[in-house]
CSV table of C-alpha atoms and ligand atoms in Angstrom, one decimal:
chain,number,residue,atom,x,y,z
A,1,MET,CA,-14.6,8.5,2.0
A,2,ILE,CA,-11.4,7.5,0.1
A,3,ILE,CA,-8.2,6.9,2.0
A,4,SER,CA,-4.8,5.4,1.5
A,5,LEU,CA,-2.5,3.4,3.8
A,6,ILE,CA,1.2,3.7,3.0
A,7,GLY,CA,4.3,2.5,4.8
A,8,VAL,CA,7.4,0.4,4.3
A,9,SER,CA,6.7,-3.3,3.7
A,10,GLY,CA,6.0,-5.0,7.0
A,11,SER,CA,4.9,-1.8,8.8
A,12,GLY,CA,1.5,-3.3,9.5
A,13,LYS,CA,-0.6,-1.4,7.0
A,14,GLY,CA,-1.9,-4.7,5.5
A,15,THR,CA,-3.2,-5.7,9.0
A,16,GLN,CA,-5.1,-2.4,9.3
A,17,ALA,CA,-6.5,-2.8,5.7
A,18,GLU,CA,-7.8,-6.2,6.8
A,19,MET,CA,-9.4,-4.7,10.0
A,20,LEU,CA,-11.0,-2.0,7.9
A,21,LYS,CA,-12.3,-4.2,5.2
A,22,ASP,CA,-15.9,-4.5,6.4
A,23,ASN,CA,-16.2,-0.7,5.9
A,24,PHE,CA,-14.0,-0.1,2.9
A,25,LEU,CA,-13.5,-1.6,-0.5
A,26,SER,CA,-9.8,-2.5,0.0
A,27,ILE,CA,-7.5,-2.4,-3.1
A,28,SER,CA,-3.9,-3.6,-2.9
A,29,GLY,CA,-1.6,-3.6,-5.9
A,30,GLY,CA,0.5,-6.4,-4.2
A,31,ARG,CA,-2.6,-8.6,-3.9
A,32,ILE,CA,-3.6,-8.0,-7.5
A,33,LEU,CA,-0.1,-9.0,-8.7
A,34,ARG,CA,-0.1,-12.1,-6.5
A,35,ASP,CA,-3.5,-13.1,-7.8
A,36,MET,CA,-2.4,-12.7,-11.4
A,37,TYR,CA,0.7,-14.8,-10.7
A,38,LEU,CA,-1.2,-17.6,-8.9
A,39,GLN,CA,-3.8,-17.7,-11.8
A,40,SER,CA,-0.8,-18.1,-14.1
A,41,SER,CA,-1.8,-15.4,-16.5
A,42,GLN,CA,1.1,-14.5,-18.9
A,43,GLU,CA,1.1,-10.9,-17.8
A,44,GLY,CA,1.1,-12.0,-14.1
A,45,ILE,CA,4.1,-14.2,-14.7
A,46,ASP,CA,6.0,-11.6,-16.7
A,47,LEU,CA,5.4,-9.0,-14.0
A,48,TYR,CA,6.7,-11.4,-11.4
A,49,ASN,CA,9.8,-12.3,-13.3
A,50,ASN,CA,10.6,-8.7,-14.3
A,51,TYR,CA,9.8,-6.8,-11.2
A,52,TRP,CA,8.2,-7.8,-8.0
A,53,GLY,CA,9.8,-11.3,-7.8
A,54,LYS,CA,13.1,-9.5,-7.8
A,55,GLY,CA,12.1,-7.0,-5.2
A,56,GLU,CA,11.6,-4.2,-7.7
A,57,TRP,CA,8.6,-2.1,-7.9
A,58,VAL,CA,6.2,-2.4,-10.9
A,59,PRO,CA,6.4,0.6,-13.2
A,60,ASP,CA,4.0,3.4,-12.4
A,61,ASN,CA,1.8,3.2,-15.5
A,62,ILE,CA,1.3,-0.6,-15.1
A,63,ILE,CA,0.6,-0.6,-11.4
A,64,SER,CA,-1.7,2.4,-11.6
A,65,LYS,CA,-3.7,0.9,-14.4
A,66,LEU,CA,-4.1,-2.4,-12.5
A,67,VAL,CA,-5.0,-0.7,-9.2
A,68,LEU,CA,-7.4,1.9,-10.7
A,69,SER,CA,-9.2,-0.8,-12.7
A,70,LYS,CA,-10.5,-2.2,-9.4
A,71,VAL,CA,-12.1,1.0,-8.3
A,72,ASN,CA,-15.9,0.9,-8.1
A,73,PHE,CA,-17.4,4.3,-7.5
A,74,GLN,CA,-20.8,2.8,-6.5
A,75,ILE,CA,-19.0,2.1,-3.3
A,76,GLU,CA,-18.7,5.1,-1.0
A,77,ASN,CA,-15.7,4.0,1.1
A,78,ILE,CA,-12.5,3.0,-0.7
A,79,LEU,CA,-9.1,2.1,0.8
A,80,PHE,CA,-5.9,1.9,-1.2
A,81,ASP,CA,-3.4,-0.4,0.5
A,82,ALA,CA,0.2,0.6,-0.4
A,83,PHE,CA,-0.9,2.8,-3.3
A,84,PRO,CA,0.5,5.4,-4.2
A,85,ARG,CA,4.1,4.7,-3.6
A,86,THR,CA,5.6,7.3,-5.9
A,87,LEU,CA,4.8,10.9,-6.8
A,88,ALA,CA,3.7,9.9,-10.3
A,89,GLN,CA,1.2,7.4,-8.8
A,90,ALA,CA,-0.1,10.1,-6.4
A,91,ILE,CA,-0.8,12.5,-9.2
A,92,THR,CA,-2.4,9.8,-11.4
A,93,LEU,CA,-4.7,8.8,-8.4
A,94,ASP,CA,-5.7,12.4,-7.7
A,95,ASN,CA,-6.5,13.1,-11.4
A,96,PHE,CA,-8.5,9.8,-11.7
A,97,LEU,CA,-10.5,10.6,-8.6
A,98,LYS,CA,-11.1,14.2,-9.7
A,99,ASP,CA,-12.3,13.1,-13.1
A,100,ASN,CA,-14.9,11.0,-11.3
A,101,GLY,CA,-16.0,13.8,-8.9
A,102,ARG,CA,-14.2,12.3,-5.9
A,103,ASP,CA,-11.1,13.0,-3.8
A,104,LEU,CA,-8.7,11.3,-1.5
A,105,SER,CA,-9.3,12.5,2.1
A,106,TYR,CA,-6.3,11.0,4.0
A,107,VAL,CA,-3.1,9.2,3.5
A,108,PHE,CA,-2.1,7.3,6.6
A,109,GLU,CA,1.7,6.9,6.7
A,110,PHE,CA,2.9,4.0,8.9
A,111,ASN,CA,6.1,5.0,10.6
A,112,ILE,CA,8.4,2.3,11.9
A,113,LYS,CA,12.0,1.5,12.6
A,114,LYS,CA,13.8,-0.4,9.9
A,115,GLU,CA,15.0,-3.2,12.3
A,116,ILE,CA,11.4,-4.0,13.4
A,117,VAL,CA,10.3,-4.2,9.8
A,118,LEU,CA,13.0,-6.7,8.9
A,119,GLU,CA,12.1,-8.9,11.9
A,120,ARG,CA,8.4,-8.8,11.0
A,121,ILE,CA,9.1,-9.8,7.4
A,122,LYS,CA,11.3,-12.6,8.5
A,123,ASN,CA,8.3,-14.0,10.5
A,124,ARG,CA,5.8,-13.5,7.7
A,125,GLU,CA,8.0,-15.6,5.4
A,126,LYS,CA,7.3,-18.5,7.7
A,127,THR,CA,3.5,-18.1,7.8
A,128,GLU,CA,2.5,-16.8,4.4
A,129,LEU,CA,3.0,-17.7,0.8
A,130,ARG,CA,5.2,-14.7,-0.1
A,131,SER,CA,7.9,-15.9,-2.5
A,132,ASP,CA,9.1,-12.2,-2.8
A,133,ASP,CA,10.0,-12.2,0.9
A,134,LYS,CA,12.4,-15.1,0.5
A,135,SER,CA,15.7,-13.3,0.2
A,136,PHE,CA,17.0,-10.4,2.2
A,137,SER,CA,18.3,-8.6,-0.9
A,138,THR,CA,14.7,-8.4,-2.3
A,139,ILE,CA,13.4,-7.2,1.0
A,140,GLN,CA,16.1,-4.5,1.3
A,141,LYS,CA,15.5,-3.3,-2.2
A,142,ARG,CA,11.9,-2.8,-1.4
A,143,ILE,CA,12.7,-0.9,1.8
A,144,LEU,CA,15.2,1.3,0.0
A,145,SER,CA,12.8,2.1,-2.8
A,146,TYR,CA,10.3,3.1,-0.1
A,147,TYR,CA,12.6,5.6,1.6
A,148,ASP,CA,13.7,7.0,-1.8
A,149,ASN,CA,10.1,8.1,-2.5
A,150,ILE,CA,8.5,8.9,0.9
A,151,SER,CA,9.7,12.5,1.2
A,152,MET,CA,8.1,13.4,-2.2
A,153,ILE,CA,4.9,11.8,-1.1
A,154,ARG,CA,4.9,13.7,2.2
A,155,ASP,CA,5.5,17.0,0.5
A,156,TYR,CA,2.8,16.3,-2.0
A,157,TYR,CA,0.0,15.4,0.4
A,158,LYS,CA,0.9,18.0,3.1
A,159,GLU,CA,-2.2,18.3,5.4
A,160,ARG,CA,-3.8,15.2,3.9
A,161,LEU,CA,-1.0,13.1,5.4
A,162,VAL,CA,-1.6,11.5,8.8
A,163,LEU,CA,1.4,10.0,10.6
A,164,ILE,CA,0.8,6.8,12.4
A,165,ASP,CA,3.2,5.4,15.0
A,166,ALA,CA,3.3,1.8,13.7
A,167,SER,CA,5.2,0.5,16.8
A,168,ASN,CA,1.8,0.7,18.6
A,169,SER,CA,-0.4,-2.3,18.9
A,170,LYS,CA,-2.8,-3.0,16.1
A,171,GLU,CA,-5.7,-2.1,18.3
A,172,VAL,CA,-4.3,1.3,19.2
A,173,ILE,CA,-3.5,2.0,15.6
A,174,PHE,CA,-7.0,0.9,14.5
A,175,ARG,CA,-8.6,3.3,17.1
A,176,ASN,CA,-6.3,6.2,15.9
A,177,ILE,CA,-7.4,5.6,12.3
A,178,LEU,CA,-11.1,5.3,13.2
A,179,SER,CA,-11.1,8.5,15.3
A,180,ILE,CA,-9.7,10.5,12.4
A,181,ILE,CA,-12.1,8.9,9.9
A,182,ASN,CA,-15.1,9.3,12.2
A,183,ASN,CA,-14.4,13.0,12.9
A,184,GLU,CA,-14.6,13.6,9.2
A,185,THR,CA,-17.9,11.8,8.5
B,201,LIG,P1,3.0,-5.5,-1.2
B,201,LIG,O1,2.0,-6.6,-1.1
B,201,LIG,O2,2.3,-4.2,-1.0
B,201,LIG,O3,4.2,-5.7,-0.3
B,201,LIG,O4,3.5,-5.5,-2.7
B,201,LIG,C1,4.3,-6.6,-3.2
B,201,LIG,C2,5.0,-6.1,-4.5
B,201,LIG,O5,4.1,-5.6,-5.5
B,201,LIG,C3,5.9,-4.9,-4.2
B,201,LIG,O6,7.2,-5.3,-3.7
B,201,LIG,C4,6.1,-4.2,-5.6
B,201,LIG,O7,7.0,-4.9,-6.4
B,201,LIG,C5,4.7,-4.4,-6.1
B,201,LIG,N1,3.8,-3.3,-5.9
B,201,LIG,C6,2.7,-3.3,-5.1
B,201,LIG,N2,2.1,-2.0,-5.0
B,201,LIG,C7,2.9,-1.3,-5.8
B,201,LIG,C8,3.0,0.1,-6.1
B,201,LIG,N3,2.0,1.0,-5.6
B,201,LIG,N4,4.0,0.6,-6.9
B,201,LIG,C9,4.9,-0.2,-7.4
B,201,LIG,N5,5.0,-1.5,-7.1
B,201,LIG,C10,4.0,-2.1,-6.3
């Protein structure tokens, strides 16, 4: 099964991706970008300076190429963490999967109040190496970009979209996701 977890930064989707990682190949555009930056590749540094280090999203064609290059179709269960974020990425993903005889079963959208998200990100800054969380203006830019795109994503996925109440505990959310996945398989 192929699924995607989407939600505003700090909504807890990364935590669920981590909890699901024994059963899914988990692919995160943000992690790919951070790895490229930490490995000091020129492309990684350029992408940091031009986009994500400033709180801006990486252009669709670049992020799609990076994320899709990590897909391994030998693996049955694949999870995209925070991909797609735009309609263009959603269409690229569907086409890529279709060309390979696969499809995306569910997109889990993590819903959460903006205030809770901002609080969580503030705490994350203290515990993780996330230089892109350092200033509130970069955080706010990311959150606004998310809200600019989410209605198009919802319209596109229709019945494939599953709304998750992200104010629940991580255990409750995990059980919700598992029950939907297990009913399908
Ligand atoms: P994340 O770890 O998901 O919070 O991603 C960190 C940063 O990487 C984001 O703020 C974006 O700049 C960039 N990024 C990650 N995934 C995407 C995506 N699907 N589309 C555009 N930019 C992305």
